Short mmCIF file of N, CA and C in Angstrom, two decimals:
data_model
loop_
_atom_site.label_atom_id
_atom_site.label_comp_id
_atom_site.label_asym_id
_atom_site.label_seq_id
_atom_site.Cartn_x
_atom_site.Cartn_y
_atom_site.Cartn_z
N UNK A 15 -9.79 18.22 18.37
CA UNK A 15 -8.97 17.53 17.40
C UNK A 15 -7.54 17.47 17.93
N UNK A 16 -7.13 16.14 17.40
CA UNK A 16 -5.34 16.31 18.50
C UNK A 16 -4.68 16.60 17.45
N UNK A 17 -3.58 17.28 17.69
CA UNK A 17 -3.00 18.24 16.80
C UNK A 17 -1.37 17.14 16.60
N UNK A 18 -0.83 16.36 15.99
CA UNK A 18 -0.35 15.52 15.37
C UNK A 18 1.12 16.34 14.80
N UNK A 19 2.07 15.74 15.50
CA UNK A 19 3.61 16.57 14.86
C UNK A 19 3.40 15.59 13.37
N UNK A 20 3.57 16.62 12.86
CA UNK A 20 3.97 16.37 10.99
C UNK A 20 5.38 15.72 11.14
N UNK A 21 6.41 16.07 11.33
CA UNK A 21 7.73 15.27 10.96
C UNK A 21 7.46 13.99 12.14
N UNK A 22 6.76 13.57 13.19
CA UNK A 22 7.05 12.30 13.46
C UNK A 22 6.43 11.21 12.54
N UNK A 23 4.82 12.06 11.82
CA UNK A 23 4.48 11.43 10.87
C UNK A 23 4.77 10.66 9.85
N UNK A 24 5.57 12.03 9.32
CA UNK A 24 6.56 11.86 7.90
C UNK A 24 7.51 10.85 8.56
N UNK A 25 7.70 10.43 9.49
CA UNK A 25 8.80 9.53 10.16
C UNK A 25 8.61 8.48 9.96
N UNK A 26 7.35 7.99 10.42
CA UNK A 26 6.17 6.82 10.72
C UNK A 26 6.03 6.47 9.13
N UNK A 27 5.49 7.40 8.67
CA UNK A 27 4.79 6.64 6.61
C UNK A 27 6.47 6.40 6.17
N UNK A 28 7.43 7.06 6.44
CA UNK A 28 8.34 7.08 5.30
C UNK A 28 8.57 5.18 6.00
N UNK A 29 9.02 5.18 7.32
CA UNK A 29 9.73 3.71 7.94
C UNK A 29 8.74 2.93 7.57
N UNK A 30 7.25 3.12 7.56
CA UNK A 30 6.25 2.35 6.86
C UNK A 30 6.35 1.52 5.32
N UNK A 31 6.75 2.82 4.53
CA UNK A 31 6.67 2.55 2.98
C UNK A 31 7.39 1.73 2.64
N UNK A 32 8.41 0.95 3.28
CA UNK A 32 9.40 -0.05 2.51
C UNK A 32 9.10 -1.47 3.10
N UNK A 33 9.06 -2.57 2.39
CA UNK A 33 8.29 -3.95 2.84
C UNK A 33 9.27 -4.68 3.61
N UNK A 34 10.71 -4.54 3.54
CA UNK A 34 11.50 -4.55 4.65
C UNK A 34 11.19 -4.74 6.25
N UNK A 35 11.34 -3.07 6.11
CA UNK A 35 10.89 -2.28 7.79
C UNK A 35 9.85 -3.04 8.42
N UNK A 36 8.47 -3.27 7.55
CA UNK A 36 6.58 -3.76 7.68
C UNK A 36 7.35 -5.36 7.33
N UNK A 37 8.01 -5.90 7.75
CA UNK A 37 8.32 -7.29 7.78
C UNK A 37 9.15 -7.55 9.49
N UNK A 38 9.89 -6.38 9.25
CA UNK A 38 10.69 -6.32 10.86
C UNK A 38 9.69 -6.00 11.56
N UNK A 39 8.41 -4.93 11.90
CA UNK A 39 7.58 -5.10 12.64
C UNK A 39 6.63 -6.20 12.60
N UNK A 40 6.61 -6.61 11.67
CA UNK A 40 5.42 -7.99 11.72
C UNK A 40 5.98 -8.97 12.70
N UNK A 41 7.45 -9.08 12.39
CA UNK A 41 8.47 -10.37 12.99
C UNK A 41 8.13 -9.60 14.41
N UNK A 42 8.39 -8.58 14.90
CA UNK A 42 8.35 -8.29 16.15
C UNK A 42 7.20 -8.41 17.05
N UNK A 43 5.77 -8.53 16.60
CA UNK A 43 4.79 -8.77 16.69
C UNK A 43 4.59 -9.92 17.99
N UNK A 44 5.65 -11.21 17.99
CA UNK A 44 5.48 -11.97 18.70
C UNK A 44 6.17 -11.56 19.74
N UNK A 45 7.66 -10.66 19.64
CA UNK A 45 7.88 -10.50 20.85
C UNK A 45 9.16 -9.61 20.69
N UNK A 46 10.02 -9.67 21.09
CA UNK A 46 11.59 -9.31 21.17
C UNK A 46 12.40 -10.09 20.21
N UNK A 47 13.22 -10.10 19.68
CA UNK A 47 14.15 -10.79 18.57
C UNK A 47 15.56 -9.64 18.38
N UNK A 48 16.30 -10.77 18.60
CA UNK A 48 17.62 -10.04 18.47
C UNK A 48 17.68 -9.40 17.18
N UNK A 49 18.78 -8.64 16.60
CA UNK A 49 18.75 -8.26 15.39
C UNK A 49 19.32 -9.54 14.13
N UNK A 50 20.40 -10.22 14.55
CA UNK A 50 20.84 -11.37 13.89
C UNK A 50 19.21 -12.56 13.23
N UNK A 51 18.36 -12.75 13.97
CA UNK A 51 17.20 -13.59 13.75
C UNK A 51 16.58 -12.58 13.02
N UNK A 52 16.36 -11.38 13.44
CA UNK A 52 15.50 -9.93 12.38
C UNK A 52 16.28 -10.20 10.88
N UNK A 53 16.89 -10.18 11.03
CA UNK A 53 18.00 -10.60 9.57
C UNK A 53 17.99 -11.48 8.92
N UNK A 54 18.16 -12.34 8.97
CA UNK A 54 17.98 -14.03 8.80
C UNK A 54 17.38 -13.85 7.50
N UNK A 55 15.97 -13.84 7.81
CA UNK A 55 15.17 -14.08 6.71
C UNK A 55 15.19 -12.83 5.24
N UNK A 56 15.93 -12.26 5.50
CA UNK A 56 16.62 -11.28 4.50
C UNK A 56 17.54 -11.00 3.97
N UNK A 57 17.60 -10.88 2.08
CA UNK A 57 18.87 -11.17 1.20
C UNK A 57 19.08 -9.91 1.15
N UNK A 58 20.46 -9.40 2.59
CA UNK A 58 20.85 -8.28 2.26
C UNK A 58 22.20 -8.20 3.56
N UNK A 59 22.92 -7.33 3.50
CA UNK A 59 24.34 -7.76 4.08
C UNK A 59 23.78 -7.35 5.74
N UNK A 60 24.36 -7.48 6.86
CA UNK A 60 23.81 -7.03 7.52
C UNK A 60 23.90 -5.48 7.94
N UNK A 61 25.05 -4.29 7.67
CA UNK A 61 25.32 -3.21 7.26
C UNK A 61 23.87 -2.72 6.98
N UNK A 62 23.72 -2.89 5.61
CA UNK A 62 22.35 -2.45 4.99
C UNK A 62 21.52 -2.72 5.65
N UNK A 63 21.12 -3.68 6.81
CA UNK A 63 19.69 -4.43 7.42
C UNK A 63 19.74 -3.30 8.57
N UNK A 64 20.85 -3.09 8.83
CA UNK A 64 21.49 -2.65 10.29
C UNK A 64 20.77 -0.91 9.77
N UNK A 65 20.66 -0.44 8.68
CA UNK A 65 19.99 1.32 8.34
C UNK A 65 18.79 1.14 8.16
N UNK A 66 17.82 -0.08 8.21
CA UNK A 66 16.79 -0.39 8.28
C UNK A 66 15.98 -0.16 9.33
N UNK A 67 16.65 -1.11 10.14
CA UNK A 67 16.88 -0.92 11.97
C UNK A 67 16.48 0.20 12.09
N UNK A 68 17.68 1.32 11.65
CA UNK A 68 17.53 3.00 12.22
C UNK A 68 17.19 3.43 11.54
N UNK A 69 15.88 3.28 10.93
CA UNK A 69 15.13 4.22 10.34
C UNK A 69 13.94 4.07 11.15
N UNK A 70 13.71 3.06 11.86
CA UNK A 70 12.60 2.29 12.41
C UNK A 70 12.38 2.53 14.02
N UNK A 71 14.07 2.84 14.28
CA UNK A 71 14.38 3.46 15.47
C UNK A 71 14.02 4.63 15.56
N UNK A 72 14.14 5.50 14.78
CA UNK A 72 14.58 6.88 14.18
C UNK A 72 12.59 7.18 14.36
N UNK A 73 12.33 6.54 13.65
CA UNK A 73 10.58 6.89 13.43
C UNK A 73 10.34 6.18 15.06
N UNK A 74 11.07 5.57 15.52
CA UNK A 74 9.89 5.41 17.25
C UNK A 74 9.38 4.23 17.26
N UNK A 75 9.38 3.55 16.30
CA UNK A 75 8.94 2.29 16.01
C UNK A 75 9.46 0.84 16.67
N UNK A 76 10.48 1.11 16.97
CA UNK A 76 11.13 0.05 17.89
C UNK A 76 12.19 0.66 18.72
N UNK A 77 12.83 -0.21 19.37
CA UNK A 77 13.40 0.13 20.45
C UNK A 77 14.42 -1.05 20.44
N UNK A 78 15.82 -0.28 20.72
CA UNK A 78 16.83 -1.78 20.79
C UNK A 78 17.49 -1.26 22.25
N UNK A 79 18.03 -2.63 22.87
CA UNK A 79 18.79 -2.93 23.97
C UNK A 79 19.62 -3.82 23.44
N UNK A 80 20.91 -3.48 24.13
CA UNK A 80 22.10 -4.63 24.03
C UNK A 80 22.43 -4.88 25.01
N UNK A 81 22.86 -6.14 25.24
CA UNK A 81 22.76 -7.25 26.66
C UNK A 81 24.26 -7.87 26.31
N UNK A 82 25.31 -7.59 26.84
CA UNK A 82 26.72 -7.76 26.20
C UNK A 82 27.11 -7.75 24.72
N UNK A 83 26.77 -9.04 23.85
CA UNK A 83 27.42 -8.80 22.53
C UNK A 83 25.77 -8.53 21.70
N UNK A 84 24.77 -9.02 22.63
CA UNK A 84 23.31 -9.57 21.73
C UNK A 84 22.64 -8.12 22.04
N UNK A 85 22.65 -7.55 20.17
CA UNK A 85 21.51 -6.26 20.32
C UNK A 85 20.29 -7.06 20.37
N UNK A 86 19.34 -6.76 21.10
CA UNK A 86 17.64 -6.91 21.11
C UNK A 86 16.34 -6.08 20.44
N UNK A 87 16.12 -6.42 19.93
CA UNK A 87 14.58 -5.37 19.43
C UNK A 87 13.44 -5.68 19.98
N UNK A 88 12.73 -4.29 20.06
CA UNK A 88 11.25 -4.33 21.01
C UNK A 88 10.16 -3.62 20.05
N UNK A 89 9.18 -3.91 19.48
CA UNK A 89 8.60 -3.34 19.01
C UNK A 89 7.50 -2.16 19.92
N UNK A 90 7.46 -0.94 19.56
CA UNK A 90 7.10 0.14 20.34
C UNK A 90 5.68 0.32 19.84
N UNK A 91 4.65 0.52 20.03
CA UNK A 91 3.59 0.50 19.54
C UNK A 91 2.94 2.06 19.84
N UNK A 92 3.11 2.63 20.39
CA UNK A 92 2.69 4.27 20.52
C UNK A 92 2.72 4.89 19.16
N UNK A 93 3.77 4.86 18.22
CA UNK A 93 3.79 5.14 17.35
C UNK A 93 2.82 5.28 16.08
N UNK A 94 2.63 3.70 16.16
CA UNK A 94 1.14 3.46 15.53
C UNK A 94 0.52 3.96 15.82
N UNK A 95 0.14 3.82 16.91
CA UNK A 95 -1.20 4.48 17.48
C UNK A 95 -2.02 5.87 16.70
N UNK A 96 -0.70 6.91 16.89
CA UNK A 96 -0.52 8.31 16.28
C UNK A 96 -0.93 7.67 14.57
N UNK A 97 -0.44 7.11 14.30
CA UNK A 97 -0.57 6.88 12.66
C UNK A 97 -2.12 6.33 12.70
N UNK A 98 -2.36 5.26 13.28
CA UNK A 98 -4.01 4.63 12.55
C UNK A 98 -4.79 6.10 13.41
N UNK A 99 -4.90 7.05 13.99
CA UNK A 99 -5.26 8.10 14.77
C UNK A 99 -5.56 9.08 13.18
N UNK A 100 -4.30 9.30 12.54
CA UNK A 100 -4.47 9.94 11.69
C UNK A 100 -5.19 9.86 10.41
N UNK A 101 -5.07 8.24 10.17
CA UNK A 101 -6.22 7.60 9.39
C UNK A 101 -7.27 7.40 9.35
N UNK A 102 -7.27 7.27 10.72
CA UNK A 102 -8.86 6.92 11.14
C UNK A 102 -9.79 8.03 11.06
N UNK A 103 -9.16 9.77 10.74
CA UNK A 103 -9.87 10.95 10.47
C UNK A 103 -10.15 10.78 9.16
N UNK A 104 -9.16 10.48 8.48
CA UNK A 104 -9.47 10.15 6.32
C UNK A 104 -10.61 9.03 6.14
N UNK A 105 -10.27 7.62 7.37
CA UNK A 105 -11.44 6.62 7.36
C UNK A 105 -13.17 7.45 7.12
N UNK A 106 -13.18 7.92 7.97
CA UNK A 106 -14.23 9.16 8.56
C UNK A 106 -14.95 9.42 6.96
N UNK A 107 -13.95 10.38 6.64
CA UNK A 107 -14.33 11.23 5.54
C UNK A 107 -14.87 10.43 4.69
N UNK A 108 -13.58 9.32 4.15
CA UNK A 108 -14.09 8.64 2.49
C UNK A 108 -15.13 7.95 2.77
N UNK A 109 -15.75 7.33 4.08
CA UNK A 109 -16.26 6.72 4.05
C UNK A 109 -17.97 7.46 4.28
N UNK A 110 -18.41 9.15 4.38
CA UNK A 110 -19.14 9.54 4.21
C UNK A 110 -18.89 9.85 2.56
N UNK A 111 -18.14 9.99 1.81
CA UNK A 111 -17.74 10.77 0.36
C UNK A 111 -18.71 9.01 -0.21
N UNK A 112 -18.02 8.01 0.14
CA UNK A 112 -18.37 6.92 -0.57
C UNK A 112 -20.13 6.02 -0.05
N UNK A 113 -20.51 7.13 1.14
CA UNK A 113 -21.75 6.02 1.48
C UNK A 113 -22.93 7.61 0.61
N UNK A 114 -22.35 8.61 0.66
CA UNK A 114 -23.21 10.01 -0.43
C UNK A 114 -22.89 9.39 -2.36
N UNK A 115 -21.65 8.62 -2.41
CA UNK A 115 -22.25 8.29 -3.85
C UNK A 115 -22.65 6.84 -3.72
N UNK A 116 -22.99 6.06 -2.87
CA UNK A 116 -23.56 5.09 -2.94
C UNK A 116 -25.47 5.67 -2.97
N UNK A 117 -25.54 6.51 -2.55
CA UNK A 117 -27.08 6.87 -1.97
C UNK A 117 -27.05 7.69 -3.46
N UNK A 118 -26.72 8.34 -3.92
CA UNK A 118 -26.81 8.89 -5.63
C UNK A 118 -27.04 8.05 -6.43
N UNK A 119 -26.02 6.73 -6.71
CA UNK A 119 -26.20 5.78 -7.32
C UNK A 119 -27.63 5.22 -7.21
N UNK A 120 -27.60 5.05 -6.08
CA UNK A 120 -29.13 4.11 -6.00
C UNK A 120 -30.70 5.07 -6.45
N UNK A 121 -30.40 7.12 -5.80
CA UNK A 121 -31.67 7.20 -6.89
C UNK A 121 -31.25 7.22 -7.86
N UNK A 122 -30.17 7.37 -8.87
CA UNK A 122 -30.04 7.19 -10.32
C UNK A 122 -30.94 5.77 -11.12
N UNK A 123 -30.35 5.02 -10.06
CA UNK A 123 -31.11 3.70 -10.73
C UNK A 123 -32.36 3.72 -10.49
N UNK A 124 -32.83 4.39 -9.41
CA UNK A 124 -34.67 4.39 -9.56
C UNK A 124 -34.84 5.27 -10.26
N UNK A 125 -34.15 6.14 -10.57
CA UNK A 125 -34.74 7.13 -11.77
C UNK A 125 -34.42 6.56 -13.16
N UNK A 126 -33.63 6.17 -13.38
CA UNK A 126 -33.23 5.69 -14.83
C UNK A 126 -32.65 4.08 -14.84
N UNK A 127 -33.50 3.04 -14.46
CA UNK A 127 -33.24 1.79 -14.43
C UNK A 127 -32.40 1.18 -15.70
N UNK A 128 -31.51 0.81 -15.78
CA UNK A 128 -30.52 0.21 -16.87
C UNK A 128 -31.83 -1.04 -17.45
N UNK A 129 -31.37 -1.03 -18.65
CA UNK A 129 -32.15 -1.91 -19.78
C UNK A 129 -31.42 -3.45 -19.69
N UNK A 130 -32.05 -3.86 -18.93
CA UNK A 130 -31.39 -5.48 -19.51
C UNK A 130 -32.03 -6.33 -20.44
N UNK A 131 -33.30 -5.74 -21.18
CA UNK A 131 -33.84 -6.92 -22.04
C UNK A 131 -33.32 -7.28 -23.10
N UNK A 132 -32.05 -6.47 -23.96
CA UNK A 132 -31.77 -6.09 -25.27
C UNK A 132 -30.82 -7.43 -24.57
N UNK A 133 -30.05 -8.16 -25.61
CA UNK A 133 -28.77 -8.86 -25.32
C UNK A 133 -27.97 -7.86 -25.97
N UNK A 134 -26.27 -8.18 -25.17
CA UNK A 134 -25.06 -7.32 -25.37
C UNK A 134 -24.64 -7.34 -27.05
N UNK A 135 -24.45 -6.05 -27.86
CA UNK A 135 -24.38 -5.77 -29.35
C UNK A 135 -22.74 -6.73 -29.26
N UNK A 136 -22.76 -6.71 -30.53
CA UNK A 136 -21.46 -8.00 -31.10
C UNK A 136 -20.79 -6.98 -32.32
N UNK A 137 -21.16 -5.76 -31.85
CA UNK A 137 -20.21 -4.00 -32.96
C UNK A 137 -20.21 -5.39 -34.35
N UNK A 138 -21.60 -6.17 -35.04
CA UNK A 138 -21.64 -6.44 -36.14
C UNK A 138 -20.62 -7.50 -36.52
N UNK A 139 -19.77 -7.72 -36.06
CA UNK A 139 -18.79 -8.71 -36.31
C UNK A 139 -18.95 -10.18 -35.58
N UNK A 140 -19.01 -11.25 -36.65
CA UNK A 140 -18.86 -12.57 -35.81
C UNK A 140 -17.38 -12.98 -34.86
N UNK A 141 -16.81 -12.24 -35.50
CA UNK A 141 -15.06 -12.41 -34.62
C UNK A 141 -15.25 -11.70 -33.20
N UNK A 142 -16.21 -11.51 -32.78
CA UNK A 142 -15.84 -10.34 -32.07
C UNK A 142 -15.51 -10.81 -30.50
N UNK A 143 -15.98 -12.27 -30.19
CA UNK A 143 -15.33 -12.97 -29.54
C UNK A 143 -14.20 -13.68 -29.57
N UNK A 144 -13.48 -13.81 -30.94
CA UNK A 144 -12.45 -14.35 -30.76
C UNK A 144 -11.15 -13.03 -30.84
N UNK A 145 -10.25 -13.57 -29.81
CA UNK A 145 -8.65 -13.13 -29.37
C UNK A 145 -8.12 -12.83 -30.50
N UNK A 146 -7.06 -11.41 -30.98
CA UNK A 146 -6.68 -11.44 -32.14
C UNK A 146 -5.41 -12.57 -32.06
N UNK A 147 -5.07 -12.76 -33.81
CA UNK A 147 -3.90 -13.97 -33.55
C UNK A 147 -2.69 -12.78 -32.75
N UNK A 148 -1.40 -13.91 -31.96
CA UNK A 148 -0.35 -13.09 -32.07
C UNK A 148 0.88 -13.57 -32.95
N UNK A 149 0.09 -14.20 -34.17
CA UNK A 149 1.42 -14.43 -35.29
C UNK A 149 1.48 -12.90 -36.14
N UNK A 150 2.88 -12.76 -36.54
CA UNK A 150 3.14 -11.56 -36.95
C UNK A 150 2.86 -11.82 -38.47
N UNK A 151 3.26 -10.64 -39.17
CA UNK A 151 2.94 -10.80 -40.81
C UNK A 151 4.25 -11.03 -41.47
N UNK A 152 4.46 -10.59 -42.60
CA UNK A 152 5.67 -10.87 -43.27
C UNK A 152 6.14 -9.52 -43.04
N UNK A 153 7.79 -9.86 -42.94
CA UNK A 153 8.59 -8.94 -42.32
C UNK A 153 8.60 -7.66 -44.37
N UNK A 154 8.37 -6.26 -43.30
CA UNK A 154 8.09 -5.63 -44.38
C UNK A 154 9.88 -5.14 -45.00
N UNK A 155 9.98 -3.87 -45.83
CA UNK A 155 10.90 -3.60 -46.70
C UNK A 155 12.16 -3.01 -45.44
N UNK A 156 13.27 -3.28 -45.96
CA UNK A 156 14.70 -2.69 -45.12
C UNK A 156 14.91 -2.07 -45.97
N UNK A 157 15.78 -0.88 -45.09
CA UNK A 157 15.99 0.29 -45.75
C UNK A 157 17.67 -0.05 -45.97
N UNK A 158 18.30 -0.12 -47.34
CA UNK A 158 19.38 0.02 -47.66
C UNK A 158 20.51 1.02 -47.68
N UNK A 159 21.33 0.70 -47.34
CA UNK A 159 22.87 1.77 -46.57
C UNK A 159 23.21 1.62 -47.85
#
């Protein structure tokens, strides 16, 4: 089993969790992009875009170069790696937890086959398909000062 640093993790999910950051790696996807074009498509000053950046840096996730005035971004992919690595052990699991209650389910139903001949009860009421109204009633008593 590979033994996985916890804080680069916590690095990786936290720069993950905001739709921001998972928009700057998507954009990077095709290639390199300065930070000004990383920005662009986002209502936010560039200051604020710019702690985005370094959180993303910070987690390993990209990589910037500056080439006189033009910073560059590189998307780093090792990072991931470590992350779907760590998922892919939980993949593992739920997916024996969920194929053991799929195989329960199914003898349940050969043991106790659900009744479909009855049609679905109507709890006695002909309304019972119709939506309640949403008109209100008459406005009740105020309390006098």
């Amino acid at each position: 089993m590979v033994k996985l640093n916890d804080d680069a993790l916590d690095a990786i999910f936290s720069a993950l969790a905001d739709g921001t950051r998972r928009r700057v790696l998507a954009d990077l996807e095709n290639g390199t992009a300065s930070v000004s074009t990383l920005a662009q498509p986002h209502a936010m000053s560039l200051p604020a875009f710019m702690k985005h950046l370094r959180v993303l840096e910070d987690a390993g996730l990209i990589a910037r170069a500056k080439d006189g005035r033009v910073v560059s971004c590189t998307l780093s992919a090792k990072p991931l790696g470590a992350a779907a690595n760590w998922l892919a052990r939980y993949e593992k699991f739920w997916t024996g937890q969920l194929d053991s209650l799929a195989r329960y389910l199914y003898h349940e139903e050969e043991i106790h086959p659900w009744k479909t001949d009855s049609p679905p009860s109507s709890c006695g009421s002909s309304d019972a398909l119709t939506p309640p109204s949403n008109v209100s009633g008459e406005p009740g008593r105020t309390r006098k000062r």
